[in-house]
Short mmCIF file of C-alpha atoms in Angstrom, two decimals:
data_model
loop_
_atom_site.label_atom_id
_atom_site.label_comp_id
_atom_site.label_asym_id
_atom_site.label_seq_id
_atom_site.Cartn_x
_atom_site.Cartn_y
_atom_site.Cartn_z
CA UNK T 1 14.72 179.90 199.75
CA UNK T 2 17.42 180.36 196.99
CA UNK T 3 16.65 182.67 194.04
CA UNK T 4 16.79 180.39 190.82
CA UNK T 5 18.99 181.46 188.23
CA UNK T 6 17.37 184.33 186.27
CA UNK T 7 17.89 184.54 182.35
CA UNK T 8 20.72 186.41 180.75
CA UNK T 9 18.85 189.61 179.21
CA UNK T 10 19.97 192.02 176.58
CA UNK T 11 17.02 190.92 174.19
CA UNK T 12 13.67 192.61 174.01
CA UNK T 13 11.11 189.24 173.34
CA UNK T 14 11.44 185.61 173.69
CA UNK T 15 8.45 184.02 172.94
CA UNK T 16 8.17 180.51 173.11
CA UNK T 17 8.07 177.90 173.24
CA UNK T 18 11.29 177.15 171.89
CA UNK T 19 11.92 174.60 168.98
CA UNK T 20 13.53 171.13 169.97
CA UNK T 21 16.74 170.14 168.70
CA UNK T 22 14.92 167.55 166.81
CA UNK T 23 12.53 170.08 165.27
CA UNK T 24 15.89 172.87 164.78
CA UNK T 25 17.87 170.11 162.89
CA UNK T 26 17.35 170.90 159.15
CA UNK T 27 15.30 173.59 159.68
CA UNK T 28 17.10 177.18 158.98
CA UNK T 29 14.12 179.28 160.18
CA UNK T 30 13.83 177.06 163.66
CA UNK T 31 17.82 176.75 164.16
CA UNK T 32 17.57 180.23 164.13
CA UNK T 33 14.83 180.68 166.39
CA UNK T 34 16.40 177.83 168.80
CA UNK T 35 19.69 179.92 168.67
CA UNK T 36 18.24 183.20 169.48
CA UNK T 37 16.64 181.75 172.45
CA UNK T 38 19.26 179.36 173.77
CA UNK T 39 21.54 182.28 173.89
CA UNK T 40 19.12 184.31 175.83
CA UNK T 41 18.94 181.61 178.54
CA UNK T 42 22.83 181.30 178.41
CA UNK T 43 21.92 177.82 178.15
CA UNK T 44 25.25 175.41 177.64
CA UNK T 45 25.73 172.93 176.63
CA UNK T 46 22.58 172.94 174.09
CA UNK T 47 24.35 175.82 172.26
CA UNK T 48 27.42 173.84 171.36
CA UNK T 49 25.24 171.25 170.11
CA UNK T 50 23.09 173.45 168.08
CA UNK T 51 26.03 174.57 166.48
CA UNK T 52 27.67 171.14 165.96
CA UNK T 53 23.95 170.45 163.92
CA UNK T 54 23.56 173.06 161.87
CA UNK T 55 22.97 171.81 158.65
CA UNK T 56 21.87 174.53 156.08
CA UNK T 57 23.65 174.41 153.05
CA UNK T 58 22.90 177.86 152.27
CA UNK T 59 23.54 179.83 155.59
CA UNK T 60 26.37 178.69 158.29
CA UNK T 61 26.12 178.68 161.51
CA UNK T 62 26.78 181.35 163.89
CA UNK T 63 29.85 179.63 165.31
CA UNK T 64 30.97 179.37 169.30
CA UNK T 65 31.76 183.29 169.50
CA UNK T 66 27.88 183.70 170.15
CA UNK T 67 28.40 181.30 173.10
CA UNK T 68 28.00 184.26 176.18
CA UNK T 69 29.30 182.40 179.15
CA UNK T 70 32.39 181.18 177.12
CA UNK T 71 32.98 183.85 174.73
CA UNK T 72 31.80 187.42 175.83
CA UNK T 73 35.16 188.75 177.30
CA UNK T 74 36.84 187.53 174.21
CA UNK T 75 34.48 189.24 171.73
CA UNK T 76 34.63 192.65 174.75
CA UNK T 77 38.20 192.55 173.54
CA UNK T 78 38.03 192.52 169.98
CA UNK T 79 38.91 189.11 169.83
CA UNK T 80 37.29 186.11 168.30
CA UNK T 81 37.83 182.73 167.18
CA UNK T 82 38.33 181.53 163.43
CA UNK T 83 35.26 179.73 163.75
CA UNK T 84 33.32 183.09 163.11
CA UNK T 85 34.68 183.39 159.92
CA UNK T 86 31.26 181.12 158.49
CA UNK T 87 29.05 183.53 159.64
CA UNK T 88 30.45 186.36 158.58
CA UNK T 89 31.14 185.64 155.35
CA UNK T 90 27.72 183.80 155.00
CA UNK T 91 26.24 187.16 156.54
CA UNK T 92 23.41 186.00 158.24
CA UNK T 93 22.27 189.79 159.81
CA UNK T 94 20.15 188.38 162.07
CA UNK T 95 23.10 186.05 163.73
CA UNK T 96 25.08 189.35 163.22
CA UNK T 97 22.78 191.21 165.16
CA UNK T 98 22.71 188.70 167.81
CA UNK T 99 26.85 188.69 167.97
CA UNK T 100 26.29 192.46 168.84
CA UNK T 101 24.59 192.19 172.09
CA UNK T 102 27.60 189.63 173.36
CA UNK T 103 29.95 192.47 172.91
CA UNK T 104 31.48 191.14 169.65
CA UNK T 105 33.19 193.87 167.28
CA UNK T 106 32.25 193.14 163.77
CA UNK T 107 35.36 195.94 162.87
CA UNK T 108 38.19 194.33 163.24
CA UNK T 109 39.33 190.25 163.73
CA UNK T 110 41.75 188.29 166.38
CA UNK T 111 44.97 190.09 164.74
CA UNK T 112 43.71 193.46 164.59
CA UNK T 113 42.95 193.32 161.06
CA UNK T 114 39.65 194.62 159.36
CA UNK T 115 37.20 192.27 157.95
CA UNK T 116 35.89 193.82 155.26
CA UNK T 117 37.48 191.97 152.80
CA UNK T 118 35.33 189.04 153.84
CA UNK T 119 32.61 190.44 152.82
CA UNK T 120 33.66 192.43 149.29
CA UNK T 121 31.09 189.71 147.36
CA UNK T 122 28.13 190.83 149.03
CA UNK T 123 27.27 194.85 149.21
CA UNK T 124 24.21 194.55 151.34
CA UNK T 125 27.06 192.99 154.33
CA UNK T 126 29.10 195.09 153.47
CA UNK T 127 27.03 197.98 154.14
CA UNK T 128 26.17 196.58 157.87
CA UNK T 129 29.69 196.48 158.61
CA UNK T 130 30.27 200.08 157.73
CA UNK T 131 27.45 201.45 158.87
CA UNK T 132 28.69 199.81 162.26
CA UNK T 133 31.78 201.29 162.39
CA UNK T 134 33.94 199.54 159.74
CA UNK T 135 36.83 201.39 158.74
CA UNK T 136 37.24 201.06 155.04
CA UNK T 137 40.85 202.55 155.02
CA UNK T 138 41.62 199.85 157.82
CA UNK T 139 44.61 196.95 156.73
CA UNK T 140 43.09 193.55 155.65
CA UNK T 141 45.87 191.02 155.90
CA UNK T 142 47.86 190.86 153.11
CA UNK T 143 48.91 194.31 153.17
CA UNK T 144 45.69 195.52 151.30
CA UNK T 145 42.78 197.84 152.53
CA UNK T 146 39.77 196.86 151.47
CA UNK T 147 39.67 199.72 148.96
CA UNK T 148 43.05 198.01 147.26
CA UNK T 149 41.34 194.62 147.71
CA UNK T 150 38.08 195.63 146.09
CA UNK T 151 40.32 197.17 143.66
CA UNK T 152 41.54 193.66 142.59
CA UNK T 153 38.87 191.74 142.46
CA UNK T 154 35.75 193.02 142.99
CA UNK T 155 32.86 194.40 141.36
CA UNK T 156 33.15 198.33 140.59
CA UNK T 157 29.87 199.00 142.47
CA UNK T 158 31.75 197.17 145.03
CA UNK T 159 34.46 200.40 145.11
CA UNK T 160 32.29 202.51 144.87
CA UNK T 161 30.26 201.48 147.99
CA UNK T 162 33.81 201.91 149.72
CA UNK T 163 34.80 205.57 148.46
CA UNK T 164 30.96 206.76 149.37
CA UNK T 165 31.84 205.59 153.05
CA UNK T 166 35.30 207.23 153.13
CA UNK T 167 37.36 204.65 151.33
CA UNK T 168 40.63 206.57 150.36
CA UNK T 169 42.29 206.29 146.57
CA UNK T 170 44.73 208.67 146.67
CA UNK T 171 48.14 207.81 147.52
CA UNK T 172 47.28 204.76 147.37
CA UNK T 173 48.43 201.18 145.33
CA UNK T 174 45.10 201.09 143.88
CA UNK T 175 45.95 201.09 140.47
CA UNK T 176 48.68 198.59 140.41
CA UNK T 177 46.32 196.17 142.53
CA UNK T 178 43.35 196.53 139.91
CA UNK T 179 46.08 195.80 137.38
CA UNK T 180 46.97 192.67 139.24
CA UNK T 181 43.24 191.93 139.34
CA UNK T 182 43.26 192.14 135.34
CA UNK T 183 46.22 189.56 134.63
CA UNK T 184 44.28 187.16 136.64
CA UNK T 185 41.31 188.07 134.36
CA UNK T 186 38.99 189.44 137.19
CA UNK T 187 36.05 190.96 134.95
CA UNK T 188 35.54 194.64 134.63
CA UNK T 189 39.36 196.03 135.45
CA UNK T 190 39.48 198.32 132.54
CA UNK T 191 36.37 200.34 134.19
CA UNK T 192 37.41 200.19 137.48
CA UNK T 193 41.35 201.14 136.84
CA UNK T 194 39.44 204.37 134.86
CA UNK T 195 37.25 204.81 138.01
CA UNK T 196 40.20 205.45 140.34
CA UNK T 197 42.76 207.60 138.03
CA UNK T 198 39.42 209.90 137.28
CA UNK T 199 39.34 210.04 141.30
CA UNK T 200 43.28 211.20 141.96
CA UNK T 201 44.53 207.35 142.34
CA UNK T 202 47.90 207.94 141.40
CA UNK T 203 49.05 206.06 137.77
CA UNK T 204 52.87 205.40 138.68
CA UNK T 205 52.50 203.96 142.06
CA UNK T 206 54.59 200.75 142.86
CA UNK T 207 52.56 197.94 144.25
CA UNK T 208 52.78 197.49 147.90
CA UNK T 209 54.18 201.26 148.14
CA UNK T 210 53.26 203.51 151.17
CA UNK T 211 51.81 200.36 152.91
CA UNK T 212 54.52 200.66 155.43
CA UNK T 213 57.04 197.81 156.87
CA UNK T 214 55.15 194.85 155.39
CA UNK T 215 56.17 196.80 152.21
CA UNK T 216 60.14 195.56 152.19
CA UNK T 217 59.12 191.74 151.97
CA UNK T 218 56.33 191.87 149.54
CA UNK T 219 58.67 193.94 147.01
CA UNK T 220 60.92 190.86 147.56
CA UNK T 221 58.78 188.36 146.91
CA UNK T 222 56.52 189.69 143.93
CA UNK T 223 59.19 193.10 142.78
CA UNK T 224 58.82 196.84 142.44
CA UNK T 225 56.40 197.27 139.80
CA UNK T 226 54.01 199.90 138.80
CA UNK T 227 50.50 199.08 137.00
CA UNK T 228 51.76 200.11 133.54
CA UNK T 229 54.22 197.73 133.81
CA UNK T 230 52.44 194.73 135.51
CA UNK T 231 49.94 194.92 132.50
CA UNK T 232 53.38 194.90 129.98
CA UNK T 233 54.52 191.62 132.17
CA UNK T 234 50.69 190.05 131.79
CA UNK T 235 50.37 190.98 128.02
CA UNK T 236 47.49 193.20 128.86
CA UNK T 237 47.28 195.45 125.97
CA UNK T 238 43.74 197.14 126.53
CA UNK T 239 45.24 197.91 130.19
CA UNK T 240 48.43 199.05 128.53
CA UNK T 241 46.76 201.63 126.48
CA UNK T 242 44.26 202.80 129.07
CA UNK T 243 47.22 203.28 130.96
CA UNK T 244 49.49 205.25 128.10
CA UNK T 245 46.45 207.43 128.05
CA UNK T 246 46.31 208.55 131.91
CA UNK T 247 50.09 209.18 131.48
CA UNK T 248 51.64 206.63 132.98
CA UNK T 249 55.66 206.56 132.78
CA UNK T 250 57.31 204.24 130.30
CA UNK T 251 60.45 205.02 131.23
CA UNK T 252 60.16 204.40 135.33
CA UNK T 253 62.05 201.12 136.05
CA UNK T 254 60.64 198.61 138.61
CA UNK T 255 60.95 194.87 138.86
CA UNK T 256 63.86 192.84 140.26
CA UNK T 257 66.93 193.37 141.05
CA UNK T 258 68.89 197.09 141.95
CA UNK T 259 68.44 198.68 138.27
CA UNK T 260 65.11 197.53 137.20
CA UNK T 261 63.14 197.03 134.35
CA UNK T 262 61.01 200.20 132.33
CA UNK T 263 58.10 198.60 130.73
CA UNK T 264 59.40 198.96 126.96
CA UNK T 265 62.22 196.78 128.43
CA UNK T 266 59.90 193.94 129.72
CA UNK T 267 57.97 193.81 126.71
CA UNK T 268 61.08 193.25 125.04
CA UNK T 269 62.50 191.15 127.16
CA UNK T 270 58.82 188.85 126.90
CA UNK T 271 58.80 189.21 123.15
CA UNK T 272 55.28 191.51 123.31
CA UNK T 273 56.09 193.64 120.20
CA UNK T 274 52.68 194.63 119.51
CA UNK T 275 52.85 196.05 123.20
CA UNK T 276 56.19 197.42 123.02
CA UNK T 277 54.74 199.27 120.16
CA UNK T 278 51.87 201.21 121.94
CA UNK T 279 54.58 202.10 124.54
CA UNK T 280 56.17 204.17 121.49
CA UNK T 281 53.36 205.99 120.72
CA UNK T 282 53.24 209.72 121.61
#
């Protein structure tokens, strides 16, 4: 007599009985439960269709990575498909978890890149991915870390969460990211632009410098410029004089083009003479 099929383990309790598809459908709490036990069976195809039904609004599904008989050498290899993107964003640490067993690494995506910038809007994530290994000094794509990212847009506590687990300022584009961040009017710049000079971030630093080859294009497409005088472009004169007071240069040239710009020349150039005027302060 054959030996039937015996179920995939790697999970400490499945009780039971578990919930219908009918009873799942709508249900967060029993799609959940109905996941969690269709992947411990390595059941297929129910697990496709489970995902195909999810239907909560407020948590997404945990998308065909968690499928093991399909999936698991992909995820053993740090790779994954963009259909995970939902649930890591979404951060459902229970799905998470459950990705973990199949061999998936929540570190890094499909292209090598980290995904921690996924997850800068919500610190309790955020905190599972680093305490699993995350590398906050990894490249996001874009040619940010997510130190520079969270330097852009997101909250300070945000940063700060970052630097605690080993997140590097120095010699970094920090500054002239957070800068960016403040011309498109992400909240709370001024504090976190203070937060990295007081922590060695350096003031003069062109955007995009030191982040290697990716470095040549970007410069081409968006210029040479350093925070003080991305603020003078954006007419950002409370960044402007936050900046004047760490020291930044006024005279360092950036921009477009082989010369280059200094900042008094941009705000010139824009007609910002109250700016140009703080630039001539000693």
């Amino acid at each position: 007599m054959s030996t039937p099929p015996q179920p995939q383990t790697g999970y400490s309790r499945v009780s039971s009985p578990t919930p219908t598809a009918a009873e799942a459908q709508g249900d967060i709490y029993l799609s959940r439960t109905r996941f969690r036990h269709l992947s411990a069976l390595n059941a297929q195809p129910e697990i496709p269709d489970l995902l195909q039904q999810w239907t909560s609004q407020s948590v997404q599904p945990p998308s065909k990575a968690a499928e093991p008989s399909q999936q698991q050498s992909k995820m053993a290899t740090n790779t994954s498909s963009p259909n995970s993107q939902p649930a890591v964003r979404t951060g459902d640490l229970e799905i998470l978890e459950l990705l973990l067993t199949h061999g998936w690494d929540p570190t890094v995506t499909a292209t090598g890149k980290s995904r921690l910038d996924q997850v800068l809007s919500n610190p309790s994530i955020l905190r599972w991915f680093l305490a699993h290994g995350a590398d906050p000094n990894a490249w996001c794509p874009y040619a940010v870390t997510s130190v520079t990212e969270a330097a852009r847009s997101a909250p300070l506590d945000t940063l700060r969460i970052l630097v605690d687990h080993g997140g590097i300022v120095v010699a970094t584009d920090a500054v002239a990211q957070a800068v960016v961040g403040d011309v498109l009017r992400f909240p709370g710049r001024l504090e976190v632009v203070r937060y990295l000079l007081e922590r060695g971030a350096p003031v003069d630093a062109y955007r995009f410098e030191g982040v290697g080859s990716e470095a040549v294009g970007l410069m081409g497409v968006w210029g040479m410029e350093t925070g003080l005088q991305i603020a003078v472009r954006g007419g950002r004169g409370e960044m402007v004089r936050l900046l004047v007071g760490y020291g930044a240069d006024g005279m360092k040239r950036g921009g477009f083009g082989t010369r280059g710009e200094t900042a008094g020349e941009i705000a010139e150039g824009v007609g910002l003479r109250e700016i140009g005027m703080l630039l001539k302060r000693p």
